[in-house]
Coordinates of C-alpha atoms and ligand atoms in Angstrom, one line a residue:
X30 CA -6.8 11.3 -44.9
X31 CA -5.2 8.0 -44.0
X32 CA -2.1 7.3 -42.1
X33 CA -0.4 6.2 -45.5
X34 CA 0.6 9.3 -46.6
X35 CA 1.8 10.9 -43.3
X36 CA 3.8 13.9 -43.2
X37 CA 7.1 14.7 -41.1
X38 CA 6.9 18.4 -40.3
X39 CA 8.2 20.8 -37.4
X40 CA 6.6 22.9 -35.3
X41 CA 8.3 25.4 -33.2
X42 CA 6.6 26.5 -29.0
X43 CA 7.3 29.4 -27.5
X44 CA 5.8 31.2 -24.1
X45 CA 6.7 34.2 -22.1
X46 CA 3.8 33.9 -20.2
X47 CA 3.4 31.2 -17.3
X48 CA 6.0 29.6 -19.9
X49 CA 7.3 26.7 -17.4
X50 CA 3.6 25.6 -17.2
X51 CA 2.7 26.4 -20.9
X52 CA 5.4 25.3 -23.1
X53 CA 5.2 21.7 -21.6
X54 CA 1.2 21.5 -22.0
X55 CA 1.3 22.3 -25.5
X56 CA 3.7 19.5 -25.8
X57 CA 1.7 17.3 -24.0
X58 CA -1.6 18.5 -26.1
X59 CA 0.5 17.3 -29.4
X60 CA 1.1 14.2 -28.4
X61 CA -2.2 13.6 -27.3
X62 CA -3.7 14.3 -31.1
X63 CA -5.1 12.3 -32.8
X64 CA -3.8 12.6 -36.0
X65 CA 0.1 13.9 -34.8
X66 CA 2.6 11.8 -33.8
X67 CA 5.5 13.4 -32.2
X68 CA 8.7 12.4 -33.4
X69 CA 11.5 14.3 -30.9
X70 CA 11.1 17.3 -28.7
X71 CA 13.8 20.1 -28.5
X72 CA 15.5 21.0 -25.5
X73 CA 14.1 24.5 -24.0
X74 CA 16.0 27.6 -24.5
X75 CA 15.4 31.2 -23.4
X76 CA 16.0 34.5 -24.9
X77 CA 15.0 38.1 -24.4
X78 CA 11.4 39.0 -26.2
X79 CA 11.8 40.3 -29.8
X80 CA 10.4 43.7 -30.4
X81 CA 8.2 43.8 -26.7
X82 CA 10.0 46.7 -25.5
X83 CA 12.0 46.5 -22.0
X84 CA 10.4 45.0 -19.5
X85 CA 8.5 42.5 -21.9
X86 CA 9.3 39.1 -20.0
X87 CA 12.1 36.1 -21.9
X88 CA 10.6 33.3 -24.0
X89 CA 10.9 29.9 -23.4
X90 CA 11.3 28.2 -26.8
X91 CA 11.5 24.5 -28.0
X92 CA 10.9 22.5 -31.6
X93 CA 8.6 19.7 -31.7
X94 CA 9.6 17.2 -34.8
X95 CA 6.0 15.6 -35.9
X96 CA 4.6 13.2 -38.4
X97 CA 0.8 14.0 -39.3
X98 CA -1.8 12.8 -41.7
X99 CA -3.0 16.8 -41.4
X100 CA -2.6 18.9 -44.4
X101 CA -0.8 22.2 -43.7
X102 CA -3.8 24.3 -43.1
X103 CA -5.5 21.8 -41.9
X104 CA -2.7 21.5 -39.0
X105 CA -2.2 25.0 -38.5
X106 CA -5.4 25.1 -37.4
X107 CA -5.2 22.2 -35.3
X108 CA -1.9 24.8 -33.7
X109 CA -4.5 27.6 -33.3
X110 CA -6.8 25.6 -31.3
X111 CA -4.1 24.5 -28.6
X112 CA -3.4 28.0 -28.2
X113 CA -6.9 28.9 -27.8
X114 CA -6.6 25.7 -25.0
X115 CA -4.1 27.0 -23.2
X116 CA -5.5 30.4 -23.3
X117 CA -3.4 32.0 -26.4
X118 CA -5.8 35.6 -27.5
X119 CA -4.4 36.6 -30.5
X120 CA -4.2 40.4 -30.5
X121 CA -3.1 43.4 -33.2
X122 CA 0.4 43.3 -31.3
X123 CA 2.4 41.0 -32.3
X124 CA 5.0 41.6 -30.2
X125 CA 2.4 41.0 -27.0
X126 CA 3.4 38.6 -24.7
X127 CA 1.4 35.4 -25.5
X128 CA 0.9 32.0 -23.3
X129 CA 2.0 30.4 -26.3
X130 CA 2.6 30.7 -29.4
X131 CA 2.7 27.4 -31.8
X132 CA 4.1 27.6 -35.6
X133 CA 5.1 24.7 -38.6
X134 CA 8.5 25.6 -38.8
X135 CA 8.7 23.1 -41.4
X136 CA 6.2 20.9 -43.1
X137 CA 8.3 18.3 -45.4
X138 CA 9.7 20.3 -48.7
X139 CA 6.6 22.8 -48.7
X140 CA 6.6 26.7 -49.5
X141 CA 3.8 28.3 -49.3
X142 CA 3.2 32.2 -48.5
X143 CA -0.5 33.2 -48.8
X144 CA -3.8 33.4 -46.2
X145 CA -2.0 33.7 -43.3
X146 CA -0.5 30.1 -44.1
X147 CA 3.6 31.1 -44.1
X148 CA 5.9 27.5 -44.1
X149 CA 8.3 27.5 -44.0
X150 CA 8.2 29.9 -41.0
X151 CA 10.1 32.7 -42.1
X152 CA 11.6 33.4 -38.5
X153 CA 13.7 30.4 -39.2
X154 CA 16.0 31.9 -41.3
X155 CA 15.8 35.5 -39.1
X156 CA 15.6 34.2 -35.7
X157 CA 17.9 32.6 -33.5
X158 CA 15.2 31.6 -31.0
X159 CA 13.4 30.2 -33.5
X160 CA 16.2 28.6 -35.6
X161 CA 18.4 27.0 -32.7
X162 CA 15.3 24.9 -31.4
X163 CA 14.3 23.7 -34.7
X164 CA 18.2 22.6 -35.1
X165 CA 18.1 20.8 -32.1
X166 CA 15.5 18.3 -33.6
X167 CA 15.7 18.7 -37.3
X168 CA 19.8 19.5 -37.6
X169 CA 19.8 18.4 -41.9
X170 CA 16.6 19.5 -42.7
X171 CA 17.2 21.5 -46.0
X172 CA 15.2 24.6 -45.9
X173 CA 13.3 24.7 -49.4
X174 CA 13.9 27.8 -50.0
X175 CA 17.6 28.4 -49.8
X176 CA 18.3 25.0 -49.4
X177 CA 20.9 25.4 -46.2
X178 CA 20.4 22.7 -43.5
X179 CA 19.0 24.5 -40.2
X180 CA 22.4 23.7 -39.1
X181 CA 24.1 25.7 -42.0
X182 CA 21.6 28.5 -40.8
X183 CA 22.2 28.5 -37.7
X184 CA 26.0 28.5 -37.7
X185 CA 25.3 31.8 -39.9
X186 CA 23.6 33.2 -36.8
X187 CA 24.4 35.8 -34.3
X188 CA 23.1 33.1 -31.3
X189 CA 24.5 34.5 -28.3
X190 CA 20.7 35.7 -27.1
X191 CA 19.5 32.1 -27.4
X192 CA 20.7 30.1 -23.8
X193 CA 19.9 26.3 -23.3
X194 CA 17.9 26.4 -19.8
X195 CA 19.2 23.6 -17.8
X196 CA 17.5 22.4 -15.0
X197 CA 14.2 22.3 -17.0
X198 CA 13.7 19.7 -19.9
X199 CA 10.4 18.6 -21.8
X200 CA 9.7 15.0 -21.8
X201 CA 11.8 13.0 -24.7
X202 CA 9.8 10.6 -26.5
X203 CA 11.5 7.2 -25.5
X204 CA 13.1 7.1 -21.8
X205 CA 13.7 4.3 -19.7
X206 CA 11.2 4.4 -16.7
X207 CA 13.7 4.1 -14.1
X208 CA 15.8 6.7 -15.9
X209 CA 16.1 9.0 -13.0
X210 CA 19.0 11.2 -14.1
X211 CA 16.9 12.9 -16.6
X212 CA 13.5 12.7 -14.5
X213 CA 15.0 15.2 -12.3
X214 CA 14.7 18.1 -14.3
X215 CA 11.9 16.6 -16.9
X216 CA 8.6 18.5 -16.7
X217 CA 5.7 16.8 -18.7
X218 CA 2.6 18.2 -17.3
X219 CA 2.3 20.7 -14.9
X220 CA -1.3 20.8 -14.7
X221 CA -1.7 17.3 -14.1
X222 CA 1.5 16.3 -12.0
X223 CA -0.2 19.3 -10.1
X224 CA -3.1 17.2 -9.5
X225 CA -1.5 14.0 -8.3
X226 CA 0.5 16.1 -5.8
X227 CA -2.8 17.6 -4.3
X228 CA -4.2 14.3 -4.3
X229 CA -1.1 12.7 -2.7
X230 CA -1.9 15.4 0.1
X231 CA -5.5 14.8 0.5
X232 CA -4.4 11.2 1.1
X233 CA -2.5 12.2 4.3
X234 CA 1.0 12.1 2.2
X235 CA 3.6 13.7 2.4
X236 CA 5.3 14.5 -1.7
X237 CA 8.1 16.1 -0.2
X238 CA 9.4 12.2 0.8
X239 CA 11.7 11.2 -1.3
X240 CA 10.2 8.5 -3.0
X241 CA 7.4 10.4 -3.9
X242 CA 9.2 13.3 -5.3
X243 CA 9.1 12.2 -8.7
X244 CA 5.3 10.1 -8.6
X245 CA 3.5 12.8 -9.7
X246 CA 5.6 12.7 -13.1
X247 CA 5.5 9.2 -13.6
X248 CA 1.3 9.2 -12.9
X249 CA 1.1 11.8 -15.6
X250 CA 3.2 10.2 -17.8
X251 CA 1.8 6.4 -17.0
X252 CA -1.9 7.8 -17.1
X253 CA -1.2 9.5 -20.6
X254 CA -0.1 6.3 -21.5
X255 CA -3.0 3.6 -19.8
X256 CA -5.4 6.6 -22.1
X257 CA -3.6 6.7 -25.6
X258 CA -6.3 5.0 -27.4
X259 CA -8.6 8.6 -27.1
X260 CA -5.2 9.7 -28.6
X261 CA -4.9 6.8 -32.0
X262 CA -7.6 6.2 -34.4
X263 CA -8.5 3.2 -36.1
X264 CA -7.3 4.0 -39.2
X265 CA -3.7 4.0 -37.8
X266 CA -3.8 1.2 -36.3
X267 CA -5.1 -0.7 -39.0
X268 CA -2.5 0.8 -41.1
X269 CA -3.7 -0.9 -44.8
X270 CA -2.9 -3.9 -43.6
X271 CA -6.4 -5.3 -44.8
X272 CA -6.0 -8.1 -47.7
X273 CA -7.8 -9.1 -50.3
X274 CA -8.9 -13.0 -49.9
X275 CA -11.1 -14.3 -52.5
X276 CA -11.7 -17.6 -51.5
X277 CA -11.7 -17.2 -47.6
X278 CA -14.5 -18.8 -46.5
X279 CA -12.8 -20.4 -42.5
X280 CA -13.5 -18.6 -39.1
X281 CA -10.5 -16.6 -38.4
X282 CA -9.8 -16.3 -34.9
X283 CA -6.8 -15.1 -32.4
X284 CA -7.2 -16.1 -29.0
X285 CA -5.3 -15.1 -25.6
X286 CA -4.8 -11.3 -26.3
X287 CA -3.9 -10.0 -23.3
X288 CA -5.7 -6.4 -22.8
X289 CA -5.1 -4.2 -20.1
X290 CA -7.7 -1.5 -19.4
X291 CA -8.9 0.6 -17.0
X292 CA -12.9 1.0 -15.3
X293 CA -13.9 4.1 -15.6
X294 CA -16.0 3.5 -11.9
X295 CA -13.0 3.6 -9.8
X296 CA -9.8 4.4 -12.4
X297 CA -8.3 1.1 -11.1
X298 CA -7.1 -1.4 -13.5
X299 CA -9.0 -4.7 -15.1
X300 CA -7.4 -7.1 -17.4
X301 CA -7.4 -10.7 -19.0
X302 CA -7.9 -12.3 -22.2
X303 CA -9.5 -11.4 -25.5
X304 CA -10.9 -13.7 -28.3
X305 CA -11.7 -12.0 -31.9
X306 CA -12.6 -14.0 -34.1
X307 CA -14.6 -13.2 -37.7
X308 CA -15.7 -14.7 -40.7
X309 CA -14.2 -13.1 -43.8
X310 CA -16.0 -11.7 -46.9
X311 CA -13.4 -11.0 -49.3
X312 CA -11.3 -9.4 -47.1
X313 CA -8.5 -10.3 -44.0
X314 CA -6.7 -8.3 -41.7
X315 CA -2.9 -9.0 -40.5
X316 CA -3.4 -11.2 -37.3
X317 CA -1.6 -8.8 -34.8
X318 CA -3.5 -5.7 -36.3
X319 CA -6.9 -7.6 -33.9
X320 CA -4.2 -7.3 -30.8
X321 CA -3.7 -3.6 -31.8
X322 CA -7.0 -3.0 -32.4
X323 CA -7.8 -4.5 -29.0
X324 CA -5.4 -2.2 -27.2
X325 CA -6.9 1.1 -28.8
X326 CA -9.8 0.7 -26.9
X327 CA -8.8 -0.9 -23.5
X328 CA -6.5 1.8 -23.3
X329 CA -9.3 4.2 -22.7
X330 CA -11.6 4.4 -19.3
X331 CA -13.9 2.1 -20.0
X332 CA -16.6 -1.0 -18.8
X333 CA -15.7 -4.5 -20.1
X334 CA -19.2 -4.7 -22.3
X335 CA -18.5 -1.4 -24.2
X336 CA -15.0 -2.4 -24.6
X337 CA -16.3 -5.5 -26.1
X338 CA -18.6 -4.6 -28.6
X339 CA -15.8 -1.5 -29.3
X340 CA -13.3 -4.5 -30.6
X341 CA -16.2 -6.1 -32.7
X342 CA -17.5 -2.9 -34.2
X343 CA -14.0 -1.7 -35.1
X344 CA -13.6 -5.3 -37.1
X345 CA -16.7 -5.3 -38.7
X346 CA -16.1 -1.7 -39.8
X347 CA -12.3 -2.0 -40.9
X348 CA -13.7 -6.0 -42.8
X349 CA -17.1 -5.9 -42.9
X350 CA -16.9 -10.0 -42.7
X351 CA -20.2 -12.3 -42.3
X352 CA -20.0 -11.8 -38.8
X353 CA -17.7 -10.9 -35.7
X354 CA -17.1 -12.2 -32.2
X355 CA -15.3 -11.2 -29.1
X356 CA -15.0 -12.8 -26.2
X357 CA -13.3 -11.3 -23.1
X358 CA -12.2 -12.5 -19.7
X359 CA -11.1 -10.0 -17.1
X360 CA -10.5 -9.0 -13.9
X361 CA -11.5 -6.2 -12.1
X362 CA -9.0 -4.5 -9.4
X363 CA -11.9 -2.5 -8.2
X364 CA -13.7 -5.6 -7.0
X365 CA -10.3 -7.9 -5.8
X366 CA -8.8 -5.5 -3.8
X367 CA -12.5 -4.1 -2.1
X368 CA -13.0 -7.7 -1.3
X369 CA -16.6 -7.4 -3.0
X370 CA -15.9 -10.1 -5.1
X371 CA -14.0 -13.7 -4.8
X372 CA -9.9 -13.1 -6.0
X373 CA -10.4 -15.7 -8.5
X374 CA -13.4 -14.8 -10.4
X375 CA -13.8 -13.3 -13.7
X376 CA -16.4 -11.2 -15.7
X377 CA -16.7 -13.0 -19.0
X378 CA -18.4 -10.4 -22.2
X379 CA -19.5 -11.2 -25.5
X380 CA -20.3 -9.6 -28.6
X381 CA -21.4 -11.1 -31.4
X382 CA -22.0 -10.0 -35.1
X383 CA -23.8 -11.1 -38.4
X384 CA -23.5 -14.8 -38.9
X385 CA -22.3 -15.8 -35.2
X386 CA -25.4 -13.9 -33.9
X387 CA -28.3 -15.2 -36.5
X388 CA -26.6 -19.0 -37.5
X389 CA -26.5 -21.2 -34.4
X390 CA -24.1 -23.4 -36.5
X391 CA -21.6 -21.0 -37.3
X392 CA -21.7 -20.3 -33.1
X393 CA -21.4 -24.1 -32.4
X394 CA -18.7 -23.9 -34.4
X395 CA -16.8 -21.0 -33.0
X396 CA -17.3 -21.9 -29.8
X397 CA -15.7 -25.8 -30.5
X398 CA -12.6 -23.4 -31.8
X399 CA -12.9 -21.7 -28.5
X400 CA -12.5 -24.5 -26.3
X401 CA -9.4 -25.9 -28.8
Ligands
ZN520 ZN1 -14.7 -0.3 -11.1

């Protein structure tokens, strides 16, 4: 299924296990999905387990707004394996305390009720801790059912059980970087931001200092980030923006794209410029789809050459043109700042495809548009 006909749904998170850990993993496990984008993330609330008998520790709950190419059982199964990830056994009790526990609240205007498959879920119209999360994202959603916005259900609520937790807030989507108000009490991933700190100490630092209180946040969240493309696919990138063009018959090529990637040697950064250039068959692509493409696989942990022939084979895939060529330029952090290599030098790749490998002329000819 292609990114055309993508789907805005919402899927509620709950945990009453480890649930300051789990809750913001299965978050983070979204967004990193291929096929799901998230759109907005609720703030947490807590409330006393439903039906687990005294004793049976409070939820954490939040509502994750998404947009997904996945079909609804095709994403409820993408839900199930998270859970399994983060260590969800699903048991006869269904009251048992659970790591985490991931529903589609809502999945556009659909009601379905058979094979385990229940959307909308039906706790949204029985449960507070279900409902008041889901309002906090998706306030005029009209349930298809009754037709009530979640905010019309909620207000219809007993809610009194259902407490905002402050002090302890999932990663929004968009945040300013130096936005240090709401880093104080964001938590994004606990696993990882646990591994920076321990690495922070095995360095001979101290995290405690203030200025490093809030790196192993920012590392997460910037390493999430410089790794997205394992996250996109190609398809969404390319986003139908391919064109017919009949009579095409010149060398398209962009030059300069500046990529940013990182070696997968030492995890330290190398960078420069990209050429792609390609000889259409019938077919063209929007110019700043070859950037895009570009940054889906520098943003990955990579070598140069691979990264290379990535960008040409994602072209001739998406075009299938006469031929493809990319040329990149780059730097490498890992040999500038070991001193193994001169400051100013740089690693220069090639691939080259169809008619720029086999035709010496149309080569000569690329590389006189090179030089322009
Ligand atoms: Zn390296």
């Amino acid at each position: 299924m292609g990114p055309h006909n993508r789907t805005d749904a919402v899927i509620s998170v709950g945990s009453n296990i480890d649930r300051e850990k789990h809750l913001p993993e299965a978050v983070r496990l979204l967004r990193r999905h291929r096929a799901i984008d998230v759109v907005d993330v609720s703030r947490v609330f807590e409330s006393p387990s439903v039906g687990g008998g005294s004793g049976a520790p409070d939820f954490f709950n939040a509502a994750v707004r998404v947009c997904t190419g996945l079909e609804p059982d095709d994403l409820r199964d993408e839900l199930r394996h998270i859970e399994g990830v983060l260590g969800r056994t699903r048991t006869e009790d269904i009251n048992a305390p659970r790591t985490i526990d991931l529903d589609i609240a809502y999945y556009e205007d659909v009601a379905v009720r058979n094979n385990g498959l229940s959307i909308p879920a039906p706790d949204v119209l029985t449960a507070p801790h279900v409902a008041v999360p889901v309002a906090d994202v998706a306030p005029d959603w009209k349930h298809p059912q009754t037709n009530q916005t979640t905010y019309e259900i909620v207000a219809g609520m007993d809610t009194s059980s259902v407490k905002p937790v402050k002090g302890f807030r999932l990663s929004p989507v968009q945040k300013a970087d130096d936005d240090w108000e709401s880093e104080r009490t964001e938590v994004y991933s606990p696993k990882l931001e646990g591994l920076v700190r321990e690495q922070l100490l095995e360095l001979g630092e101290d995290p405690g200092r203030e200025g490093l209180l809030k790196t192993p946040l920012r590392v997460a969240k910037a390493m999430d980030y410089i790794t997205s493309g394992y996250s996109t696919s190609l398809d969404e990138v390319v986003n139908n923006a391919v064109f017919d063009a009949e009579g095409a018959d010149e060398i398209v090529v962009v030059k300069d794209i500046e990529f940013y990637s990182m070696c997968e040697h030492h995890m330290l950064p190398f960078f420069g410029k990209a050429a792609v250039a390609y000889l259409p068959d019938k077919h063209i692509i929007g110019l700043s789809k070859l950037a895009r493409i570009t940054d889906l696989y520098a943003r990955r942990l990579q070598v140069q050459e691979r990264l290379t022939n990535q960008v040409a084979n994602a072209v001739q895939e998406v075009l299938s043109p006469y031929g493809v060529a990319v040329v990149m330029s780059g730097q490498h952090l890992c040999m500038m700042m070991r001193g193994v290599q001169k400051q100013d030098s740089f690693t220069v790749t090639s691939a080259m495809l169809g008619t720029f490998k086999n035709d010496a002329r149309t080569r000569a000819e690329l590389m006189d548009l090179l030089k322009q």
